[in-house]
CSV table of C-alpha atoms in Angstrom, one decimal:
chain,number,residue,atom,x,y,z
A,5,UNK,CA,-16.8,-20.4,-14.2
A,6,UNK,CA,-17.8,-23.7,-12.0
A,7,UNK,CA,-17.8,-21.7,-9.3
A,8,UNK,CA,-19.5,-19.1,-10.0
A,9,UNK,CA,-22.1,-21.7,-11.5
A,10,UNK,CA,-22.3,-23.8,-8.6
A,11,UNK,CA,-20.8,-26.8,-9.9
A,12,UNK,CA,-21.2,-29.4,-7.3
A,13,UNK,CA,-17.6,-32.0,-6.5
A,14,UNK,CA,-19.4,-34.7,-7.6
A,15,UNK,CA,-22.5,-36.0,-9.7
A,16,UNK,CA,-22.6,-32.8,-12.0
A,17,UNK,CA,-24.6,-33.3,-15.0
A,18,UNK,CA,-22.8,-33.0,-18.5
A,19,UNK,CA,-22.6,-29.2,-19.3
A,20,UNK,CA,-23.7,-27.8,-15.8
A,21,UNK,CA,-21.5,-24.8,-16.1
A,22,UNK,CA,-22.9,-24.0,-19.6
A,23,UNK,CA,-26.1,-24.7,-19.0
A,24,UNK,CA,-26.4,-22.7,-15.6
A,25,UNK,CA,-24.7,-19.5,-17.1
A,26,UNK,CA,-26.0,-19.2,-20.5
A,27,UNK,CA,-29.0,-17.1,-19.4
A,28,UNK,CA,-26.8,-14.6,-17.2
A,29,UNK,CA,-23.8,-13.9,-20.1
A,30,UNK,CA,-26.9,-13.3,-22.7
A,31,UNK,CA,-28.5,-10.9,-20.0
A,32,UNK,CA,-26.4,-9.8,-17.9
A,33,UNK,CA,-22.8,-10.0,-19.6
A,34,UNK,CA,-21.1,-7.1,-18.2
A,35,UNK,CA,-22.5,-7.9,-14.4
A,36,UNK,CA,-21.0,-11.5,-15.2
A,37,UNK,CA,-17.7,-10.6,-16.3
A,38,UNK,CA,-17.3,-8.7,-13.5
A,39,UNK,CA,-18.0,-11.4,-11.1
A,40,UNK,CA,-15.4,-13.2,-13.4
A,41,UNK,CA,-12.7,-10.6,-12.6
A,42,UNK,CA,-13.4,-10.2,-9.2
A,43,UNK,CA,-13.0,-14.0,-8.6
A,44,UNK,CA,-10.1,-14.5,-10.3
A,45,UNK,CA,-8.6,-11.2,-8.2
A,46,UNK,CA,-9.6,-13.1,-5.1
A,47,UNK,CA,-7.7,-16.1,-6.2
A,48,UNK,CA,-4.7,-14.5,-7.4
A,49,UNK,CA,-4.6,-12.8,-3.9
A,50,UNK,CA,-4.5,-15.7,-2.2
A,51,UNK,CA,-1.8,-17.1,-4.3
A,52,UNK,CA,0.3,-14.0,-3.4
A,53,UNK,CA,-0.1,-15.0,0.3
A,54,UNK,CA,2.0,-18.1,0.6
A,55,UNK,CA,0.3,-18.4,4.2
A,56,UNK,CA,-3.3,-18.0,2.9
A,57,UNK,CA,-2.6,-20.5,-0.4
A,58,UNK,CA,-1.7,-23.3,1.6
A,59,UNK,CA,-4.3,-23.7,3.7
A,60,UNK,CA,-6.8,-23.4,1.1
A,61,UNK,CA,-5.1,-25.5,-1.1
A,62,UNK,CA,-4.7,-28.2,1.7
A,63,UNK,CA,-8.5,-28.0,1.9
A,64,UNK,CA,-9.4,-28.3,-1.8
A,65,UNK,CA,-7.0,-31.1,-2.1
A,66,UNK,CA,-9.4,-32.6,0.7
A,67,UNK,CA,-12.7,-31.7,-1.1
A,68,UNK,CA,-13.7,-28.2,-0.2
A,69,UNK,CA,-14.9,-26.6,-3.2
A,70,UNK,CA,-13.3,-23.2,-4.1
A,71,UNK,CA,-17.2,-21.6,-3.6
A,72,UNK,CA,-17.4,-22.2,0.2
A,73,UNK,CA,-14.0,-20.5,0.8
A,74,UNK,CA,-15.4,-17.4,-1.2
A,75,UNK,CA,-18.5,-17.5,1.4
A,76,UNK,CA,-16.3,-17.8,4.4
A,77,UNK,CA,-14.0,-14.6,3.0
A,78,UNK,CA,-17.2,-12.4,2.4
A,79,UNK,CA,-19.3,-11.2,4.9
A,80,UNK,CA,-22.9,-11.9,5.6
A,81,UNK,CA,-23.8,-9.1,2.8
A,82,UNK,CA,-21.3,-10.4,0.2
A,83,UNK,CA,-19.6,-7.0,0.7
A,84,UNK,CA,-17.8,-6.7,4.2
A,85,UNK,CA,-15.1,-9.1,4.2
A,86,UNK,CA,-14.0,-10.2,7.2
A,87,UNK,CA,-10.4,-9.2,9.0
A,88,UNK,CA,-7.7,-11.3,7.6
A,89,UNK,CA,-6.9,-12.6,10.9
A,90,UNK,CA,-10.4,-13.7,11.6
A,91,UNK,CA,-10.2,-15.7,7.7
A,92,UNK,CA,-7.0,-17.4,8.8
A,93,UNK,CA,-8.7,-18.6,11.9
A,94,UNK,CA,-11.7,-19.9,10.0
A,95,UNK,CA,-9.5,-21.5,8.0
A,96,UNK,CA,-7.9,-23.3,10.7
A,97,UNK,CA,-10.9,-24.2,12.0
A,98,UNK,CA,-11.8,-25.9,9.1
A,99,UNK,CA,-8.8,-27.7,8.2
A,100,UNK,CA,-9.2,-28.8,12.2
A,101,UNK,CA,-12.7,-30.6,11.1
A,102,UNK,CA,-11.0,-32.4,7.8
A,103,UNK,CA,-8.2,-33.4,10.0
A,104,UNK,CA,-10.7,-35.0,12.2
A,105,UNK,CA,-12.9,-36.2,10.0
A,106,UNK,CA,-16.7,-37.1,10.5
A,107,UNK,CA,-15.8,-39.0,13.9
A,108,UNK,CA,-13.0,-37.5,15.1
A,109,UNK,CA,-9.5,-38.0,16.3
A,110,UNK,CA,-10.3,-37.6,19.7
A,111,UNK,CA,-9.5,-34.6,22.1
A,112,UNK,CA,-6.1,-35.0,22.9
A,113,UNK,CA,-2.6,-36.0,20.9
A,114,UNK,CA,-2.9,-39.6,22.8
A,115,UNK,CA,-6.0,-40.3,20.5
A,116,UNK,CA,-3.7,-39.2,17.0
A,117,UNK,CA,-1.2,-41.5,18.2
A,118,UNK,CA,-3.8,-44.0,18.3
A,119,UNK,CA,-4.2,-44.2,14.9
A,120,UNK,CA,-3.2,-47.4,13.0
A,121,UNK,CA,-2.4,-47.9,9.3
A,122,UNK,CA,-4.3,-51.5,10.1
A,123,UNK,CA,-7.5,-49.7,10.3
A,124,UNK,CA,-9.8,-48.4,7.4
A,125,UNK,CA,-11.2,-46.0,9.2
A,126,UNK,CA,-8.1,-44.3,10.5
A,127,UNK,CA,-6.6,-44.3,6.8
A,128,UNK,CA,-7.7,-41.1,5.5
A,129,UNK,CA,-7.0,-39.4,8.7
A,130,UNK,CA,-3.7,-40.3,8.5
A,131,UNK,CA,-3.3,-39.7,5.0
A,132,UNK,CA,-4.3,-35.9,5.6
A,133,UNK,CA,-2.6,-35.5,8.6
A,134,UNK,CA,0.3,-36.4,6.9
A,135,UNK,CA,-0.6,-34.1,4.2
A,136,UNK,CA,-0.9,-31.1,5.9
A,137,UNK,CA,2.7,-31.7,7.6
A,138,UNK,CA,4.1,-31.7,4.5
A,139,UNK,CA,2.3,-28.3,3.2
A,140,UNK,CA,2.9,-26.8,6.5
A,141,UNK,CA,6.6,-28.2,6.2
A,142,UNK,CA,7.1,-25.8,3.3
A,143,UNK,CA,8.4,-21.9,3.8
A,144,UNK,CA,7.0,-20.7,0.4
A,145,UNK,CA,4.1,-22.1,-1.4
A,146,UNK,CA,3.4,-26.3,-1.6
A,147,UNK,CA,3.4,-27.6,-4.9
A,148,UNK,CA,0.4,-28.8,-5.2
A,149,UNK,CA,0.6,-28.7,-9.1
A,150,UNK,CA,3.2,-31.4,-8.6
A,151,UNK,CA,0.9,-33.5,-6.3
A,152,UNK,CA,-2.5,-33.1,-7.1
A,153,UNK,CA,-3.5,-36.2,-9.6
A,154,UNK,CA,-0.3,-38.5,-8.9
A,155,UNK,CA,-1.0,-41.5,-6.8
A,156,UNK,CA,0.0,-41.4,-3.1
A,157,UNK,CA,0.1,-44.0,-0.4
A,158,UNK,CA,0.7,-44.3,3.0
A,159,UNK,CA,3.5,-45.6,3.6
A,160,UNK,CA,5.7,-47.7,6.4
A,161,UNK,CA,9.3,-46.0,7.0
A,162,UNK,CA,10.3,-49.0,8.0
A,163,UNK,CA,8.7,-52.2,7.1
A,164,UNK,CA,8.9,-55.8,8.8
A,165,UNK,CA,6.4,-57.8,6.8
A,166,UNK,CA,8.8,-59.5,4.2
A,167,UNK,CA,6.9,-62.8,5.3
A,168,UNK,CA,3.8,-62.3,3.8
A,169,UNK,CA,5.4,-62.2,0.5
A,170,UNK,CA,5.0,-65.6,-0.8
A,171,UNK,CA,5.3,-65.4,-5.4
A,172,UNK,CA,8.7,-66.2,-6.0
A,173,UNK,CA,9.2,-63.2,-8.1
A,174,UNK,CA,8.7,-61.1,-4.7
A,175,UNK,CA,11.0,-63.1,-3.3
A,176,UNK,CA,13.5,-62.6,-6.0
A,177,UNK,CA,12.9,-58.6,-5.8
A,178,UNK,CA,13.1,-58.9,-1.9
A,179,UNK,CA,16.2,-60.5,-1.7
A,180,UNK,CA,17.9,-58.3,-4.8
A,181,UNK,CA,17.0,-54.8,-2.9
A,182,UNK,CA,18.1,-55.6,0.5
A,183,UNK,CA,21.3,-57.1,-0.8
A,184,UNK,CA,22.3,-54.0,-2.5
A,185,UNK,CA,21.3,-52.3,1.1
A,186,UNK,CA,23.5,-54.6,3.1
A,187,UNK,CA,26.3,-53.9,1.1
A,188,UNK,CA,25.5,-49.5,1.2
A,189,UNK,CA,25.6,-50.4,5.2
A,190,UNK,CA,28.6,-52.7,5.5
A,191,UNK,CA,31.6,-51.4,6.9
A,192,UNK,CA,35.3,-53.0,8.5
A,193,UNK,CA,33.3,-53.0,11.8
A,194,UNK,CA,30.3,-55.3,10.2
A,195,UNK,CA,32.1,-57.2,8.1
A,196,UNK,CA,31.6,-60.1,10.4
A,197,UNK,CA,28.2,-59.9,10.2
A,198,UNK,CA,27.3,-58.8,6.7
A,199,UNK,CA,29.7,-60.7,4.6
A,200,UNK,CA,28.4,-64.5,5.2
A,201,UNK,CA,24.6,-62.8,4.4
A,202,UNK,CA,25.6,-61.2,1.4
A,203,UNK,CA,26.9,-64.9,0.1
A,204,UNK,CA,24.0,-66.2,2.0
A,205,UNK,CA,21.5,-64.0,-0.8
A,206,UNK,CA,24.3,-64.4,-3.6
A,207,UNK,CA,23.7,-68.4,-3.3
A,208,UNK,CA,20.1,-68.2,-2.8
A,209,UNK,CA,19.1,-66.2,-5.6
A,210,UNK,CA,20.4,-68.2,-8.4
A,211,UNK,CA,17.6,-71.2,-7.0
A,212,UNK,CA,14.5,-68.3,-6.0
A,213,UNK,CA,12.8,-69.5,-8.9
A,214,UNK,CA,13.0,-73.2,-8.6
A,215,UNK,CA,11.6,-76.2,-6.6
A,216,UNK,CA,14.6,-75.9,-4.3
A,217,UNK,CA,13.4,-72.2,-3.0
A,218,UNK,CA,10.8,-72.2,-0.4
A,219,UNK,CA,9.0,-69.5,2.0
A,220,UNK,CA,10.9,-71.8,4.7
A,221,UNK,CA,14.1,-70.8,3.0
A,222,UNK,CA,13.1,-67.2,1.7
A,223,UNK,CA,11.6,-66.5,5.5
A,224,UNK,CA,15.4,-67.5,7.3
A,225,UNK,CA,17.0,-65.1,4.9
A,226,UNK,CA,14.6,-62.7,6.0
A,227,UNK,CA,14.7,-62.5,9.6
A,228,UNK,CA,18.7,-62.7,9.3
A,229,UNK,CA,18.5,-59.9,7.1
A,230,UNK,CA,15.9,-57.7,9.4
A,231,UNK,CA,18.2,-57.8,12.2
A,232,UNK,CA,20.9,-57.1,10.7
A,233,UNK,CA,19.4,-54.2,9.0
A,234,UNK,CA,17.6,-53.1,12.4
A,235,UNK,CA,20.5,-52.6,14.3
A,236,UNK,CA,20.3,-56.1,16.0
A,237,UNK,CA,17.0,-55.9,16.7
A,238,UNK,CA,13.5,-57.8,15.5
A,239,UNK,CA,10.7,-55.6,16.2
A,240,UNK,CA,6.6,-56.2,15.9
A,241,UNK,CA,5.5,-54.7,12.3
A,242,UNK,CA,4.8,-50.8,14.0
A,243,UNK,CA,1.6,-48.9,11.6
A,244,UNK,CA,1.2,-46.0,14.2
A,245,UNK,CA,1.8,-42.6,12.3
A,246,UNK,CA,5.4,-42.4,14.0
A,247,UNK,CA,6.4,-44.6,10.9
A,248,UNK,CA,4.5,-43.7,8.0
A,249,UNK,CA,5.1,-41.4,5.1
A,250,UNK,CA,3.5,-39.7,2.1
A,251,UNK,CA,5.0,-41.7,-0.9
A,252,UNK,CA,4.4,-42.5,-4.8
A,253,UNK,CA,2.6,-45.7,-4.8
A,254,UNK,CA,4.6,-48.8,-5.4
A,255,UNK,CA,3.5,-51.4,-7.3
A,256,UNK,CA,6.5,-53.8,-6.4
A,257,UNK,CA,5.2,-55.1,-3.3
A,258,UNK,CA,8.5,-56.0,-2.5
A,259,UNK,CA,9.7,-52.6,-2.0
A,260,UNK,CA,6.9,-51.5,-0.5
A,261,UNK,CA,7.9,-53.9,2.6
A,262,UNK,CA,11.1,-53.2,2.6
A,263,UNK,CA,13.2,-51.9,5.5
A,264,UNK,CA,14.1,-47.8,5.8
A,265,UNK,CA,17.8,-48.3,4.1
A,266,UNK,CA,16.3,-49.9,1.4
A,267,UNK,CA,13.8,-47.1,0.9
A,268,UNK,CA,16.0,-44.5,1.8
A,269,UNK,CA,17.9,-45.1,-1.1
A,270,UNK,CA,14.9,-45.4,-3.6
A,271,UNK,CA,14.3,-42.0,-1.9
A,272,UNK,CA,17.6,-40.8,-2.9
A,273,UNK,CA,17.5,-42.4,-6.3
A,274,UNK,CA,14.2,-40.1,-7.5
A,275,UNK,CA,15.7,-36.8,-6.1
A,276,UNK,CA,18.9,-37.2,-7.6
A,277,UNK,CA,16.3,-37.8,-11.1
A,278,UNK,CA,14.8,-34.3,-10.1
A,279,UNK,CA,11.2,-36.2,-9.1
A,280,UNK,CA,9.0,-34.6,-7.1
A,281,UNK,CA,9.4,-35.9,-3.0
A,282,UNK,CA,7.3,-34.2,-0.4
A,283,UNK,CA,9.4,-31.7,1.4
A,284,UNK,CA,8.8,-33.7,4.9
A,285,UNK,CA,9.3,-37.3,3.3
A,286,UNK,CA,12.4,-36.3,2.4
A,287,UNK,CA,13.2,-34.6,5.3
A,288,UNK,CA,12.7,-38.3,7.2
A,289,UNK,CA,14.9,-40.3,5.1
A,290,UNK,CA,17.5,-37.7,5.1
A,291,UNK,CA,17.4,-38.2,8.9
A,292,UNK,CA,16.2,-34.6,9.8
A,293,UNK,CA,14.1,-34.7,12.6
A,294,UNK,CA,16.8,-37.3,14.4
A,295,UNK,CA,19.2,-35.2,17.1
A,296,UNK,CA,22.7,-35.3,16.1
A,297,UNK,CA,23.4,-37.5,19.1
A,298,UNK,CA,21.1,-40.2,18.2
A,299,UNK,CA,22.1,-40.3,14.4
A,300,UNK,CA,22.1,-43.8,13.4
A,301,UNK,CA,21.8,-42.8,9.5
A,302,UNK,CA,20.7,-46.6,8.2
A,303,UNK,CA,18.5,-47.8,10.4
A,304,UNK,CA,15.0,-46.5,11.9
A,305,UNK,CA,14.9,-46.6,15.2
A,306,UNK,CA,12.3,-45.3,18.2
A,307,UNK,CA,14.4,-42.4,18.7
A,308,UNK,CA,14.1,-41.2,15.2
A,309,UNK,CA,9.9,-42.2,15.6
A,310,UNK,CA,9.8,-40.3,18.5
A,311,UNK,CA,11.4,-37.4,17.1
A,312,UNK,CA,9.8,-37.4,13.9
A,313,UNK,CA,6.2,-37.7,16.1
A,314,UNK,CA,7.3,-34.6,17.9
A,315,UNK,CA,8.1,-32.9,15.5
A,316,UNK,CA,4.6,-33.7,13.6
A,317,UNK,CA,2.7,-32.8,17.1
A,318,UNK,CA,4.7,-29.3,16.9
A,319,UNK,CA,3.9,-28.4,13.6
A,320,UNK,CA,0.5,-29.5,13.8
A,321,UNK,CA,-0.4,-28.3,16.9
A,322,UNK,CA,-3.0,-24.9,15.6
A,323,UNK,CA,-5.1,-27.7,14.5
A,324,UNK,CA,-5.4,-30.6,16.5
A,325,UNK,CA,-6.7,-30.0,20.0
């Protein structure tokens, strides 16, 4: 009924729909419902088509209102729809301009790799970019039911910005998390390595929230934690699209910069619960894109960006230029 009434996205007076079709159902009742039918057979169509639902549902989640995806399916009578292939192509066309955005990406993959988490601007590109993997990720229909209305953030795979934590309860969250990640990871082989920073944590939490605790002390702790949860290596903090994902927002700041076993785990945790993960988030903590030979399942590394990049630019690739 908004539809057919014209309701606009945003800034529609109280009792549009009502008010706009009123007239018509007193008048023209029959001629209405008709309309109503026809619509609602259009729609169900394109739910039938697992193809055709995605990409219109990627577009709606972006904005497009249902009425300019029934223009683009009729023809310039209202009558002669076009061929299905020549719809699928509009529709890539136009999920190529939300992609893009009002500026644009650029006109090759250089300019998407360009991109930085660290830039406003480049935040909702990303965000839909990311978006659209993870709809064209799925073989049947995305769930957008599931994802529509529930708060989702870009986030860092892998996150190396423990020091700009500085409240002692972050801290004390910090330092809980990665311990119980150090001891998932530790093995006869690490032992050495993982043991004395295990009793390191165990003898520093006790004092986190007292005088004696300081972001001298918390940010030692961290960098010996970093490497050896980065395979022995300290890396700059890395907000290219190679290491973000689409995940529920996390008010625990702490988590939020924690490193990939950490949030691999938390990952784990809410699909074991039966929560709702985006098909290609979990596909990256589960290691999916990674070649066999290059497995290195606790720890996020640039062969597993350059993979999971790869993989994106392959999927993607009917609508970025």
């Amino acid at each position: 009924l908004d539809t057919l009434a014209d309701k606009p996205t945003h800034g529609a007076r109280r009792y549009h729909t009502f008010d706009k079709l009123q007239e018509r159902a007193k008048t023209q009742g029959l001629a209405l419902w008709d309309e109503v039918v026809a619509l609602h057979a259009q729609i169900m169509g394109w739910f039938d088509e697992p193809c055709l639902y995605n990409k219109i549902g990627f577009l709606v989640a972006c904005g497009t209102p249902i009425g300019d995806v029934l223009g683009w399916v009729q023809g310039a009578d209202g009558k002669d729809a076009p061929a299905k292939s020549v719809f699928k192509a509009h529709l890539n066309q136009r999920i190529s301009v939300k992609l893009q955005g009002k500026d644009g990406i650029g006109s090759d993959w250089d300019a998407l790799n360009a991109l930085s988490y660290e830039k406003p601007a480049d935040k909702e590109k990303l965000h839909r970019i990311l978006l659209l993997f993870n709809v064209a990720t799925c073989r049947g229909r995305f769930p957008f039911e599931q994802h529509v209305g529930q708060d989702w953030s870009l986030e860092h795979i892998h996150a190396q910005q423990a020091q700009k934590l500085n409240r002692v309860e972050q801290w004390d969250s910090w330092l809980q998390v990665h311990h119980q990640a150090l001891q998932t990871v530790q093995t006869t082989h690490n032992a050495a390595a993982i043991t004395p920073l295990l009793e390191a944590i165990a003898a520093a939490l006790p004092t986190v929230r007292t005088p004696q605790f300081d972001q001298e002390q918390f940010n030692t702790l961290v960098d010996h934690i970093l490497r050896v949860l980065n395979n022995g290596v300290i890396e700059e903090a890395d907000h290219s699209l190679a290491n973000l994902a689409l995940l529920q927002h996390e008010a625990n700041a702490a988590l939020n910069n924690a490193v990939f076993e950490v949030k691999r785990q938390r990952v784990l945790e809410r699909d074991k619960r039966g929560d709702y993960i985006p098909a290609a988030t979990r596909n990256v903590f589960l290691k999916y894109y990674t070649p066999a030979d290059k497995l290195q399942p606790h720890f996020w590394g640039e062969e597993d960006k350059t993979a999971y990049l790869a993989h994106i630019q392959a999927t993607l690739t009917a609508y970025l230029p």
